[in-house]
Coordinates of C-alpha atoms (C1' of nucleotides) in Angstrom, one line a residue:
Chain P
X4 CA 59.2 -131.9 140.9
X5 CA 57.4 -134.4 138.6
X6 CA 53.5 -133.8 138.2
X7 CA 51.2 -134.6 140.4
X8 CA 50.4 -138.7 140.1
X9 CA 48.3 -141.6 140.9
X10 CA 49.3 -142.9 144.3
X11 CA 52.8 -140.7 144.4
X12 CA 52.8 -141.9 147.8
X13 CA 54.3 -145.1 147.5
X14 CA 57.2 -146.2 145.8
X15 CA 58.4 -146.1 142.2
X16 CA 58.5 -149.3 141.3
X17 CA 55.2 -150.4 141.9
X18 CA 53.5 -147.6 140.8
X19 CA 51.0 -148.1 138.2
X20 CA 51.5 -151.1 138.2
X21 CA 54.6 -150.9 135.6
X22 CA 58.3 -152.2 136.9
X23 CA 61.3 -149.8 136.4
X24 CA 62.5 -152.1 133.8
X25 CA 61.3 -153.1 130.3
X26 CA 59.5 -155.7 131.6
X27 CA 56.0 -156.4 130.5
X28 CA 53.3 -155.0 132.8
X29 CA 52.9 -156.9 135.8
X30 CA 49.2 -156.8 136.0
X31 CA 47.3 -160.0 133.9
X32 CA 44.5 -157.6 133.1
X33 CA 46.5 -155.0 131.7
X34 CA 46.7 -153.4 128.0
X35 CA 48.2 -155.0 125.2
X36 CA 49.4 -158.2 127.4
X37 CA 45.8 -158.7 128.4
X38 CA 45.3 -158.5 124.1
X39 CA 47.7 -160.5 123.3
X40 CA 47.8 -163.5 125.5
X41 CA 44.6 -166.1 124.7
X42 CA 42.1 -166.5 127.3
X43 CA 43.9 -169.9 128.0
X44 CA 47.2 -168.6 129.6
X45 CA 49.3 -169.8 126.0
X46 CA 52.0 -167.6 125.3
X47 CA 50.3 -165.2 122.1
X48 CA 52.7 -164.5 118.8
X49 CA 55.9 -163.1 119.9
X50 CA 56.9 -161.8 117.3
X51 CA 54.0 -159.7 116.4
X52 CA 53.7 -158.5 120.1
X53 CA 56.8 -157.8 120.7
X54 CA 56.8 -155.4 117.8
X55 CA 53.7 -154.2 118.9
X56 CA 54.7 -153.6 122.3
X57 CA 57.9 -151.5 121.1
X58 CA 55.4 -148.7 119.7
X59 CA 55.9 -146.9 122.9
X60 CA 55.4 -143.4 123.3
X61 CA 55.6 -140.6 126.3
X62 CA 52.9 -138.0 126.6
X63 CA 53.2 -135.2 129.1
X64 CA 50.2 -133.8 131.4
X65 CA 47.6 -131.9 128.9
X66 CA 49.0 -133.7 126.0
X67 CA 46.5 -135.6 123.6
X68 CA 46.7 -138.9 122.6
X69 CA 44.1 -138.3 119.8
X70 CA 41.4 -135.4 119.1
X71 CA 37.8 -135.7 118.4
X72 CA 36.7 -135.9 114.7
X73 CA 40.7 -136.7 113.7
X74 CA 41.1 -139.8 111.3
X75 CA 41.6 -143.1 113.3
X76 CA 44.8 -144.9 112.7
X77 CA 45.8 -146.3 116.5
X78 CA 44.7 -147.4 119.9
X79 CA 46.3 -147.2 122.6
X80 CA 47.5 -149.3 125.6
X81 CA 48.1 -147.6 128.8
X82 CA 51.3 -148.8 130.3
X83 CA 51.6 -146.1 133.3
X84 CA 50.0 -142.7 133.8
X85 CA 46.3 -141.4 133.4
X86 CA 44.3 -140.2 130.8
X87 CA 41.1 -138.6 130.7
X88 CA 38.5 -138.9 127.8
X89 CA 35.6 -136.2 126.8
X90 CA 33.5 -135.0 123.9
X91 CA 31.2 -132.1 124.0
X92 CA 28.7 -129.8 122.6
X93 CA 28.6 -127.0 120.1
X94 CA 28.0 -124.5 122.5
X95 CA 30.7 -125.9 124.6
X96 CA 29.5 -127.7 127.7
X97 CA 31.8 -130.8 127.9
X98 CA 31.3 -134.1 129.1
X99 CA 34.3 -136.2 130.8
X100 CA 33.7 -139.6 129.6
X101 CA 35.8 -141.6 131.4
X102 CA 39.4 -141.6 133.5
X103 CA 41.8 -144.8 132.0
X104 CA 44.9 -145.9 134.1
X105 CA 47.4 -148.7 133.7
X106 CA 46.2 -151.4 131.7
X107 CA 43.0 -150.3 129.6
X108 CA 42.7 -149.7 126.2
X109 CA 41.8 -146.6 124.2
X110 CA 40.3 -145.5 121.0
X111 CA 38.2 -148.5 120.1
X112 CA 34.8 -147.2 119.9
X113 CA 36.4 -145.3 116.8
X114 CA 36.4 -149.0 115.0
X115 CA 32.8 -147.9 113.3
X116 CA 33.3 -144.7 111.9
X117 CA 37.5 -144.2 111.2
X118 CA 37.2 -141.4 113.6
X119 CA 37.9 -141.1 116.5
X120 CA 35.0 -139.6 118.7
X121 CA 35.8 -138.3 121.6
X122 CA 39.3 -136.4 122.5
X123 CA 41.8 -138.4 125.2
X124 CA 44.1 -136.1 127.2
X125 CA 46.9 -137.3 129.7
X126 CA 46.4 -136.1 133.1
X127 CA 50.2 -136.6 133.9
X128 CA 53.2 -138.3 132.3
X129 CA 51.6 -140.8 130.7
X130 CA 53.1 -143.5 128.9
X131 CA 51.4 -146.1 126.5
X132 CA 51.9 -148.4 123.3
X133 CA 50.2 -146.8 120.4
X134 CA 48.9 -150.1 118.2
X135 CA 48.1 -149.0 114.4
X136 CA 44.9 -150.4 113.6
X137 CA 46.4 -152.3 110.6
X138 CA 48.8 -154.1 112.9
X139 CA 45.9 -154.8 115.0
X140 CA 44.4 -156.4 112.5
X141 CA 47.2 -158.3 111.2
X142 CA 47.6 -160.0 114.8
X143 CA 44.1 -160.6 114.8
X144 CA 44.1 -162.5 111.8
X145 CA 47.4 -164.9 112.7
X146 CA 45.5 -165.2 116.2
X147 CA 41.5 -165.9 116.6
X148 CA 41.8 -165.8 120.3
X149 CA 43.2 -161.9 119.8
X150 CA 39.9 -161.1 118.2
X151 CA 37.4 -162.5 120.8
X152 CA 39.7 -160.7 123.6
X153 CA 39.0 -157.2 121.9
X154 CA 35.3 -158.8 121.4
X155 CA 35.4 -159.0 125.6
X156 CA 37.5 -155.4 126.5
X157 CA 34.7 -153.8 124.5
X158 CA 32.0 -156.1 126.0
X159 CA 33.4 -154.9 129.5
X160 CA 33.8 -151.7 128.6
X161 CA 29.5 -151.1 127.3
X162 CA 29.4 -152.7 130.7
X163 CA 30.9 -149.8 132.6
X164 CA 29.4 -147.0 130.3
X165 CA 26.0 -148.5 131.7
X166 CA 26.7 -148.1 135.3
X167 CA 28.2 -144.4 134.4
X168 CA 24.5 -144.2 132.9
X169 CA 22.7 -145.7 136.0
X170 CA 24.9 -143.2 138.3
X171 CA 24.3 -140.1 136.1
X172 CA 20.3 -140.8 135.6
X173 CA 19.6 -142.3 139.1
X174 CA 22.1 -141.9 142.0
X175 CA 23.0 -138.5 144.0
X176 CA 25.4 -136.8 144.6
X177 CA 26.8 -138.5 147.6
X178 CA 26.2 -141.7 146.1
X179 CA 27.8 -140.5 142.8
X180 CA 31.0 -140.0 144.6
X181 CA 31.0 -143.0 146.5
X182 CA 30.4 -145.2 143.4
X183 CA 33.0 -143.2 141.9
X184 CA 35.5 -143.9 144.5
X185 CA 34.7 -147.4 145.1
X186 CA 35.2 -147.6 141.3
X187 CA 39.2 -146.2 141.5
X188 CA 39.9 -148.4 144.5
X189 CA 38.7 -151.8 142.7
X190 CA 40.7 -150.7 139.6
X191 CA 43.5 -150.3 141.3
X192 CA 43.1 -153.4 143.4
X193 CA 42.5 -155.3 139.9
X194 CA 46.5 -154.0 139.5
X195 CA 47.9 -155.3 142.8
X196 CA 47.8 -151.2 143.9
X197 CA 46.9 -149.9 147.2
X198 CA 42.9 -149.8 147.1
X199 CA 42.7 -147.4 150.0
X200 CA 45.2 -145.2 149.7
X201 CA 46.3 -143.0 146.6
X202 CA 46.4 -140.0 144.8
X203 CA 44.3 -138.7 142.4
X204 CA 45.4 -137.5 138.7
X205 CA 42.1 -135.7 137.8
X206 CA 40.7 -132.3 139.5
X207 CA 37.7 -132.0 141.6
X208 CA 36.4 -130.2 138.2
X209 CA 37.2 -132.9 136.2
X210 CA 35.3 -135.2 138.9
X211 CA 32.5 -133.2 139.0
X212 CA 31.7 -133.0 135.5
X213 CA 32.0 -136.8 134.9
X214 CA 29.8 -137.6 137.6
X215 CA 27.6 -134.9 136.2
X216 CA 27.9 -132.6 139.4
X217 CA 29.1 -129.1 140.4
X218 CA 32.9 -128.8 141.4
X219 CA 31.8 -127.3 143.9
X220 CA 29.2 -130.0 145.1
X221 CA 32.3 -132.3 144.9
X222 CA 34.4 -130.8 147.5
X223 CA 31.6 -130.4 150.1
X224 CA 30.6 -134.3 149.5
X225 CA 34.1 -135.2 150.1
X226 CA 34.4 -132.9 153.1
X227 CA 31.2 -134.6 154.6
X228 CA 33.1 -137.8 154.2
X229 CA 36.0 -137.1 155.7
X230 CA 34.1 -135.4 158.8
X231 CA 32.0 -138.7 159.0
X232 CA 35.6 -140.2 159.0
X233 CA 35.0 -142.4 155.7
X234 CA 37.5 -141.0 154.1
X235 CA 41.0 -139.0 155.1
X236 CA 41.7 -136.1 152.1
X237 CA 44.7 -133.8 152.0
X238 CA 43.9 -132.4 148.2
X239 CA 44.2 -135.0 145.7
X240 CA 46.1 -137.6 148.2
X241 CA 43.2 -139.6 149.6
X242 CA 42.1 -142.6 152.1
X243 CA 39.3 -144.7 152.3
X244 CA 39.0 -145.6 156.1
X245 CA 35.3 -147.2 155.4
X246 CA 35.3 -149.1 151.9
X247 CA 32.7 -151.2 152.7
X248 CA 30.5 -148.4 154.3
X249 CA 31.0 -146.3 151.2
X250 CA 30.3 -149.0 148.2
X251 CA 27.2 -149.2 150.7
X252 CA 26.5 -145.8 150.4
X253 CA 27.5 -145.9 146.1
X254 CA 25.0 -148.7 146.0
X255 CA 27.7 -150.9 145.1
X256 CA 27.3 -154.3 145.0
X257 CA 30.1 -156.6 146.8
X258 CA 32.6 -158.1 144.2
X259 CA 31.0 -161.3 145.2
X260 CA 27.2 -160.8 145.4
X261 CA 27.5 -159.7 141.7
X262 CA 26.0 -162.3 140.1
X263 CA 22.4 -162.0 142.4
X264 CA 19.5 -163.4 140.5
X265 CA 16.1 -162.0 139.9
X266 CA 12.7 -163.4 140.9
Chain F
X12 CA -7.1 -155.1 119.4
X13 CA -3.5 -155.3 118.5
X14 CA -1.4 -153.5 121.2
X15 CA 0.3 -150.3 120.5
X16 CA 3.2 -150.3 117.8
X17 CA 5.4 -147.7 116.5
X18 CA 4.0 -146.1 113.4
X19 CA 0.7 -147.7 113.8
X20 CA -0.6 -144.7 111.5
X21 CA 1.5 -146.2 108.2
X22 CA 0.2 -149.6 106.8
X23 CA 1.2 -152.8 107.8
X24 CA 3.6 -153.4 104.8
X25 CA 5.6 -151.1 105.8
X26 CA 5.5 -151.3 109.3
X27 CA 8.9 -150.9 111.3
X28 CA 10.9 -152.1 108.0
X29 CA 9.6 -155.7 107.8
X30 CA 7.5 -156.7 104.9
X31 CA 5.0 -159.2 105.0
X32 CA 6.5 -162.4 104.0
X33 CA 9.3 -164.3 104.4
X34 CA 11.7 -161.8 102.4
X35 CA 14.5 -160.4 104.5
X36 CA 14.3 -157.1 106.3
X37 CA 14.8 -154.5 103.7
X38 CA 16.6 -152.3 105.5
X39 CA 20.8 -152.4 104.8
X40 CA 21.2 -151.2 108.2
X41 CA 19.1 -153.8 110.0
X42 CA 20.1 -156.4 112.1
X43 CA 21.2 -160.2 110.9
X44 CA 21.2 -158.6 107.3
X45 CA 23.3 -156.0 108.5
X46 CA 25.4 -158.8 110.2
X47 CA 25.9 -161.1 107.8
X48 CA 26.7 -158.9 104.5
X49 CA 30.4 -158.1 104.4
X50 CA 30.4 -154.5 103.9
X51 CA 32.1 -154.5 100.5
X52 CA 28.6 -155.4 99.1
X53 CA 29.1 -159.1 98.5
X54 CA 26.9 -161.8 99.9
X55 CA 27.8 -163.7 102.9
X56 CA 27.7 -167.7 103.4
X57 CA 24.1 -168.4 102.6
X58 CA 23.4 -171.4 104.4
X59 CA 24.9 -170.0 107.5
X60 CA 23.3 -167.3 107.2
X61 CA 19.7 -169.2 106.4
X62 CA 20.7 -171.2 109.1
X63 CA 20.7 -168.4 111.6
X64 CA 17.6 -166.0 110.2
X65 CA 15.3 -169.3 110.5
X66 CA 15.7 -169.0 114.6
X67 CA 13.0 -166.7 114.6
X68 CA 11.0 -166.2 118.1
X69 CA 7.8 -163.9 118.5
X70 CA 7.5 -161.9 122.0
X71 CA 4.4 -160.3 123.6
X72 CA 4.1 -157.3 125.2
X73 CA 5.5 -157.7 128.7
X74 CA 8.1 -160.5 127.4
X75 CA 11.2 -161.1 128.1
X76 CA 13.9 -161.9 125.8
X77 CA 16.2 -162.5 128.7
X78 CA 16.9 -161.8 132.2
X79 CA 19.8 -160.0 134.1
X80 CA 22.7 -162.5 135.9
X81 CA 21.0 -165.7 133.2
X82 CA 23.3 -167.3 131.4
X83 CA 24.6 -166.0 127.9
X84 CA 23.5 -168.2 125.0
X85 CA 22.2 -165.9 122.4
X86 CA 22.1 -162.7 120.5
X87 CA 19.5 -161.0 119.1
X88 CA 18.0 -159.1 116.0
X89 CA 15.1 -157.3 116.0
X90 CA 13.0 -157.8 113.2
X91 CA 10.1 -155.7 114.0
X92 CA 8.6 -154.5 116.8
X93 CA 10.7 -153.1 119.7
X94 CA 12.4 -154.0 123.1
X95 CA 13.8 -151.8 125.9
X96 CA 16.8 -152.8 128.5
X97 CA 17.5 -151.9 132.1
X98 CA 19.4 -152.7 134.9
X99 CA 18.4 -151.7 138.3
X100 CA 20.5 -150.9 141.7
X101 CA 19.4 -153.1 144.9
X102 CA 17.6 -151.2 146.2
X103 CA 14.8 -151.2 143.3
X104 CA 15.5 -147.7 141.1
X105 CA 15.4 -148.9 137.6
X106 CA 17.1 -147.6 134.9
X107 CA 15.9 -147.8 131.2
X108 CA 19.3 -148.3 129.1
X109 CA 18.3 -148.1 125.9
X110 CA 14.5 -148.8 123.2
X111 CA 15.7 -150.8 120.3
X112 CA 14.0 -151.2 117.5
X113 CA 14.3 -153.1 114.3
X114 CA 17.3 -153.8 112.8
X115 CA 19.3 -153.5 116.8
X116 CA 21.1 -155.7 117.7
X117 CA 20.3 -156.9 121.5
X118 CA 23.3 -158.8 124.1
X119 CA 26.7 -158.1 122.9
X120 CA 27.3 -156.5 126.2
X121 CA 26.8 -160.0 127.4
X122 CA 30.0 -161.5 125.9
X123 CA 32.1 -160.4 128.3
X124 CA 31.0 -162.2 131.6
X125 CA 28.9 -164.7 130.0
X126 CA 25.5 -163.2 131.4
X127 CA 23.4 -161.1 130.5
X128 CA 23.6 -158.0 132.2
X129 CA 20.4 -155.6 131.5
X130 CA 17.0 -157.1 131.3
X131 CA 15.5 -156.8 127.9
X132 CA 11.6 -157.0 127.7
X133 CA 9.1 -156.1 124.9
X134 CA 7.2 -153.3 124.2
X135 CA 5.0 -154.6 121.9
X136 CA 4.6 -157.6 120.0
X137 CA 8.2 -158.1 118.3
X138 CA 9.8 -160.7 116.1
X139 CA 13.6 -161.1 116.4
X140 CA 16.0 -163.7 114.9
X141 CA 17.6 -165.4 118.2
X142 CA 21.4 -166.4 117.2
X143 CA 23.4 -168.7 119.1
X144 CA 26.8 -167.9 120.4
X145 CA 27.8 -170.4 119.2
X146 CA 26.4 -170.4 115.9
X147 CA 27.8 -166.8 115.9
X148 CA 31.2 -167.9 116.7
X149 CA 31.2 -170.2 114.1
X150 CA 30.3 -168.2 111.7
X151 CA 32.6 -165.7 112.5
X152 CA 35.1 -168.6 112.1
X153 CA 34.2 -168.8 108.5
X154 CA 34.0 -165.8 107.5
X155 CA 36.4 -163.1 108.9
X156 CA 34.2 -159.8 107.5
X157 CA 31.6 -160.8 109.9
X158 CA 33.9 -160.3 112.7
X159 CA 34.5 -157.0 111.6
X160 CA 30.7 -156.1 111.2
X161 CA 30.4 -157.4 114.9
X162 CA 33.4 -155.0 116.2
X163 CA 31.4 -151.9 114.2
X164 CA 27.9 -152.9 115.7
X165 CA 29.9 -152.9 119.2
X166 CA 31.7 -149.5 118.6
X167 CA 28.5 -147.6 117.3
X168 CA 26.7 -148.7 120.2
X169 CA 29.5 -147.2 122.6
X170 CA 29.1 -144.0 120.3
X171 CA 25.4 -144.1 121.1
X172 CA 25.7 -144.8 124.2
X173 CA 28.7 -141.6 125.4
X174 CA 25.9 -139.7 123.8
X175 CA 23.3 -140.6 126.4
X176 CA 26.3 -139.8 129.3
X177 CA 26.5 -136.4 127.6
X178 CA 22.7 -136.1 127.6
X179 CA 22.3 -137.5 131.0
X180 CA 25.5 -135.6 132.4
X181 CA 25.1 -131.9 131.1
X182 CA 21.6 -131.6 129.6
X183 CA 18.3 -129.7 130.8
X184 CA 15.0 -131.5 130.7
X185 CA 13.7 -129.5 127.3
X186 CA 17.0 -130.3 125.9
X187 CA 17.1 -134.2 126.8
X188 CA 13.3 -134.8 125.3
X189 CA 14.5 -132.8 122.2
X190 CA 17.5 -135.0 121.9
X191 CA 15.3 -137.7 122.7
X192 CA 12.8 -137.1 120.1
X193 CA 14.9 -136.7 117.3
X194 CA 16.9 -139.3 118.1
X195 CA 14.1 -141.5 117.4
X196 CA 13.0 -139.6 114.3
X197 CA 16.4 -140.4 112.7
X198 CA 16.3 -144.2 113.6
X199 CA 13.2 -144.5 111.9
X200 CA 14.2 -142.7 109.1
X201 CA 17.4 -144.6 108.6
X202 CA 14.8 -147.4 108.3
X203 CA 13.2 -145.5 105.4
X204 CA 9.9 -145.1 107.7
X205 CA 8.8 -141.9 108.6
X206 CA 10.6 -139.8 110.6
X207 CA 7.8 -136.9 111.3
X208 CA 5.2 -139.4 112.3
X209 CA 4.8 -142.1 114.7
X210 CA 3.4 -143.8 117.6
X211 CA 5.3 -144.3 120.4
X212 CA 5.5 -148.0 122.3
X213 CA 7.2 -146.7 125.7
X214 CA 5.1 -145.2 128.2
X215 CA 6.0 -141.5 129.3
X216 CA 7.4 -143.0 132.8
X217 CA 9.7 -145.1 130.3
X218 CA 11.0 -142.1 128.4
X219 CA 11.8 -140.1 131.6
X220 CA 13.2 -143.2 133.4
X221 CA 16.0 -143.2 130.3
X222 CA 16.5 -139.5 130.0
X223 CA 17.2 -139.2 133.8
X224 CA 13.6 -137.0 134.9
X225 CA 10.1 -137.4 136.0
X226 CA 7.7 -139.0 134.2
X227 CA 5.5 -135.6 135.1
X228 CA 8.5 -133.6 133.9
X229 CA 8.0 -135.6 130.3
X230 CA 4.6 -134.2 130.5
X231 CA 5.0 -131.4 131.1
X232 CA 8.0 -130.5 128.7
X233 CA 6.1 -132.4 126.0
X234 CA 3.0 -129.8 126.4
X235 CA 5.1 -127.4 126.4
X236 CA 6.5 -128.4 123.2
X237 CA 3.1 -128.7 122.0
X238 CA 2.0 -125.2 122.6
X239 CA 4.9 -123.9 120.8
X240 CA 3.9 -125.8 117.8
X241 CA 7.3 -127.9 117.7
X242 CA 5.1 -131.0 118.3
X243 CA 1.3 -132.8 117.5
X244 CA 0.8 -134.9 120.7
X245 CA -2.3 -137.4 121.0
X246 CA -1.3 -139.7 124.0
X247 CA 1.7 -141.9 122.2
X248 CA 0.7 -140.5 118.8
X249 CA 3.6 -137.7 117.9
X250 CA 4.0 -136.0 115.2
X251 CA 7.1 -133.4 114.6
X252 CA 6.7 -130.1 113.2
X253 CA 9.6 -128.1 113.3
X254 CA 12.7 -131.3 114.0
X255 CA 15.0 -128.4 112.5
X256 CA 14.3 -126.3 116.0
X257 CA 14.1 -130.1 117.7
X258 CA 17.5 -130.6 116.9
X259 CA 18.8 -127.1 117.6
X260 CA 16.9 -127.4 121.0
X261 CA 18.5 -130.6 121.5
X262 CA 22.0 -129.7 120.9
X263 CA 22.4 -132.2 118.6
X264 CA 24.1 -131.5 115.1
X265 CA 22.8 -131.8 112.0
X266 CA 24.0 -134.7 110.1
X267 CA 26.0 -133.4 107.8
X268 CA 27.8 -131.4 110.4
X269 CA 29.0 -134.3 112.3
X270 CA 32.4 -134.5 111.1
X271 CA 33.0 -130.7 112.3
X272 CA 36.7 -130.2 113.4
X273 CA 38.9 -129.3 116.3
X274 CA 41.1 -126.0 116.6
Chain M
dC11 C1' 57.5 -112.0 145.0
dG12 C1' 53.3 -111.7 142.5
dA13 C1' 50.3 -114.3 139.2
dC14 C1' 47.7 -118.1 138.6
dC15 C1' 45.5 -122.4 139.3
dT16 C1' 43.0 -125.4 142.2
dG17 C1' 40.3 -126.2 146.1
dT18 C1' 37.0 -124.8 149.9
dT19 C1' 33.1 -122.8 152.0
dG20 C1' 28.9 -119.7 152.2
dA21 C1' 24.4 -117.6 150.6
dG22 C1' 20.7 -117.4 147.6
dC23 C1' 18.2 -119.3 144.0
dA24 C1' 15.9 -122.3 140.5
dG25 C1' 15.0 -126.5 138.0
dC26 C1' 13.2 -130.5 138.8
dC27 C1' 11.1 -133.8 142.0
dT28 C1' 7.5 -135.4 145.0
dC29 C1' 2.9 -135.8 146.3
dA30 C1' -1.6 -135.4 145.0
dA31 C1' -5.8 -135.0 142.4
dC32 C1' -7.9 -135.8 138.3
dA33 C1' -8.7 -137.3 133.2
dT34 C1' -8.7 -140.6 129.8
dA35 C1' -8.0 -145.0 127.9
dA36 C1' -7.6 -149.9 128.2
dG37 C1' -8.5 -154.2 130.2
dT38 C1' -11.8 -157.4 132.8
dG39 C1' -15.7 -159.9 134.3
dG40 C1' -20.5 -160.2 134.9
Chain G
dC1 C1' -22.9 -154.1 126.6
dC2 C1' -21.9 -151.9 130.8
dA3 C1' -19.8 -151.4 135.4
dC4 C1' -15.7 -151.8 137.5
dT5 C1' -10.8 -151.9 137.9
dT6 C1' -6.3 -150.8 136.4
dA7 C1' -2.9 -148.5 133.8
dT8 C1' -1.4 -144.4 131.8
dG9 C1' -1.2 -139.5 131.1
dT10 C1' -1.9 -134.5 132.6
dT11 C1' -1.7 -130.6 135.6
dG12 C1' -0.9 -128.1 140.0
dA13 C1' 1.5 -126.7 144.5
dG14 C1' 5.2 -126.8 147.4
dG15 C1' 9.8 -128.3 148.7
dC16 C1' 14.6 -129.9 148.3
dT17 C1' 18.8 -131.0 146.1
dG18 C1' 22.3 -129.2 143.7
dC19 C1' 23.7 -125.0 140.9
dT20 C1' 25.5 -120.3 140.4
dC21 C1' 28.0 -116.6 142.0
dA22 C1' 31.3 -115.0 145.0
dA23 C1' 35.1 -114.6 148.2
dC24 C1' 39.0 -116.5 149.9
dA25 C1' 42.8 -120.0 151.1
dG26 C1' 46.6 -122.7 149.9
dG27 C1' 49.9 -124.5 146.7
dT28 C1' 52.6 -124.0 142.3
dC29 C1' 55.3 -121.7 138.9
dG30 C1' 57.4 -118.2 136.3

DNA sequence: CGACCTGTTGAGCAGCCTCAACATAAGTGG
DNA sequence: CCACTTATGTTGAGGCTGCTCAACAGGTCG
């Protein structure tokens, strides 16, 4: 039996978003394709990439791709699997800082400091390209456009880490989860993945304590959904029968109504 | 009158880290400066850089140096004074993202998309140095440390910023004002302005809208401080008297600690 | 098969919010 | 300069959301 994975319900080949083969990632937003190829749609340095992209490496559920306060010397692509990040306190209380499928990019926020700061675990067979920092910046400086694509994932990513701070300082905990699921399904939409339909990697625990709520206040939300028929749950498979009702609910805007203006 | 300002207790000269004249700010952590001097110590391209620290714009209290969903054209520096962001959900909760003072840099999250997406408004009469994308980009153009002083800015503000999730996700009220408060006191003191004692420029309703409570619940933990002689409160006049137990309250390590290892 | 991990549901409790009244300071106009 | 309004801060009382503790169910693994 192989672990327990994002959206095990459909077939091989297009989960994740990765093809059997060795063929690049599918998905134009994805990892180290999305950093190497200019915002133009020109082909980036093949060379470089393609040395870049043959830095692969497997990690098995509860595996770490790196550990807080350890010198930084990579980051890492996500090519298939999940990973979860986290940091915590001295007296132990830890905070899940974010989930990270196919196609995002780990470790940069240790750019400042040469460590990294929070620890990254894989939440089932996981497998990435690890890109050392000096090859990293080697391709940045035979490419500009490399450099102002990194400037962007980390733009996007402060973007994200403010509505995780709106959620945890102003929403509920049914809204929480709603936001939250919303959030998955548009990822994996972003991928060409089933938006409604999947598995999850991560425990209710693990849920809970990134959306700053009880595991226990998890699983009765989520039972409420699925007796107001929003949602369909057999453990971590899952079905979103009302998107639309529950970005309503997450106080999600609509993809399109993004850019609203103020008065 | 002149409205409130941090550290309105010290004299002007030394106000928030900006002397009186044109000389630049003197702090080596602050802003443009901060920017524009490769971190090897050598100085960067002056006229570029005289260029850019000429831009400068003064802001009232109430101001705003721009607006969420606008149009991304600038950066900006604070040279004295200080700003706080926000976004907000549609149906009208706010929530404060961040106080900036001197030396911050204010937009980066903005490259992204190409909009600005918080709302950044002074709290106080504050001068910045407004920079020009484009400028920016062309100056990172000639001069490839710059770039790499923009990726560190970027990366310590995602550090700061997973340390408000941990506060927001897994800290008490007592423990979140702690964090808050000595928070701040570091700032200044990074700014070589004192860290025991200074006047706050955010309302209480603004602290507790960015630590995730009540503004009564800032009251009321704040007096409670008080009457345990950690603090010296006269409305937005604070003065610390114990930060050791502030920090140890807080949950926040001591500097030096900060590199503390894994098992 | 038993041990263990994860998830579910219930009961009681508490931290913080809400609402409200009031105090103090700041701003405004005569 | 004072009366008035407005903004901000403080404190109290009561209520609610979500937490804690606990028991148990279902799946997984050695």
């Amino acid at each position: 039996m192989r672990s327990a994975m994002l959206l095990t319900e459909l077939d091989d080949s297009a989960c994740l978003g990765v093809s059997r083969g060795d063929t690049p990632i599918a998905c134009k937003d994805c990892g180290v394709y999305q950093l190497c190829l200019p915002p133009d749609g020109g082909e980036a340095d093949g060379s470089i990439l393609d040395q870049i992209t043959k830095n692969r490496r497997i990690f098995k559920r509860g595996d770490y791709l790196f550990r807080l306060g350890h010198p930084f010397h990579s980051i890492y692509a996500i090519r298939s699997g999940s990973v979860k990040t986290y940091i915590w306190m001295d007296d132990g209380r830890v905070q899940v800082t974010g989930f990270h499928i196919a196609g995002e990019l780990l470790g940069l926020n240790a750019i400042n400091s040469k460590r990294y700061h929070c620890e990254a675990r894989a939440l089932e067979t996981t497998s990435v390209c690890e890109i050392p920092f000096d090859q990293l910046e080697a391709l940045v400086r035979s490419n500009l456009s490399i450099q102002y694509q990194i400037l962007r994932i980390m733009s996007r990513e402060m973007l994200q880490n403010q509505e995780l701070i709106l959620l945890l300082g102003k929403k509920n905990a049914e809204e929480r989860l709603a936001t939250y699921l919303i959030g998955l399904s548009r990822r994996l939409e972003q991928r060409h993945l089933s938006p409604c339909e999947f598995n999850l990697s991560m425990s209710r625990g693990d849920i809970g304590n990134y959306l700053g709520i009880a595991e226990e206040t998890v699983c009765r939300v989520l039972s409420r959904f699925e007796e107001e028929e929003l949602i369909e749950l057999r453990r971590r498979y899952i079905r979103l029968r009302a998107p639309g009702r529950l970005a309503q609910i997450g106080g999600v805007a609509e993809c399109a109504a993004r850019e609203s203006q103020v008065g």
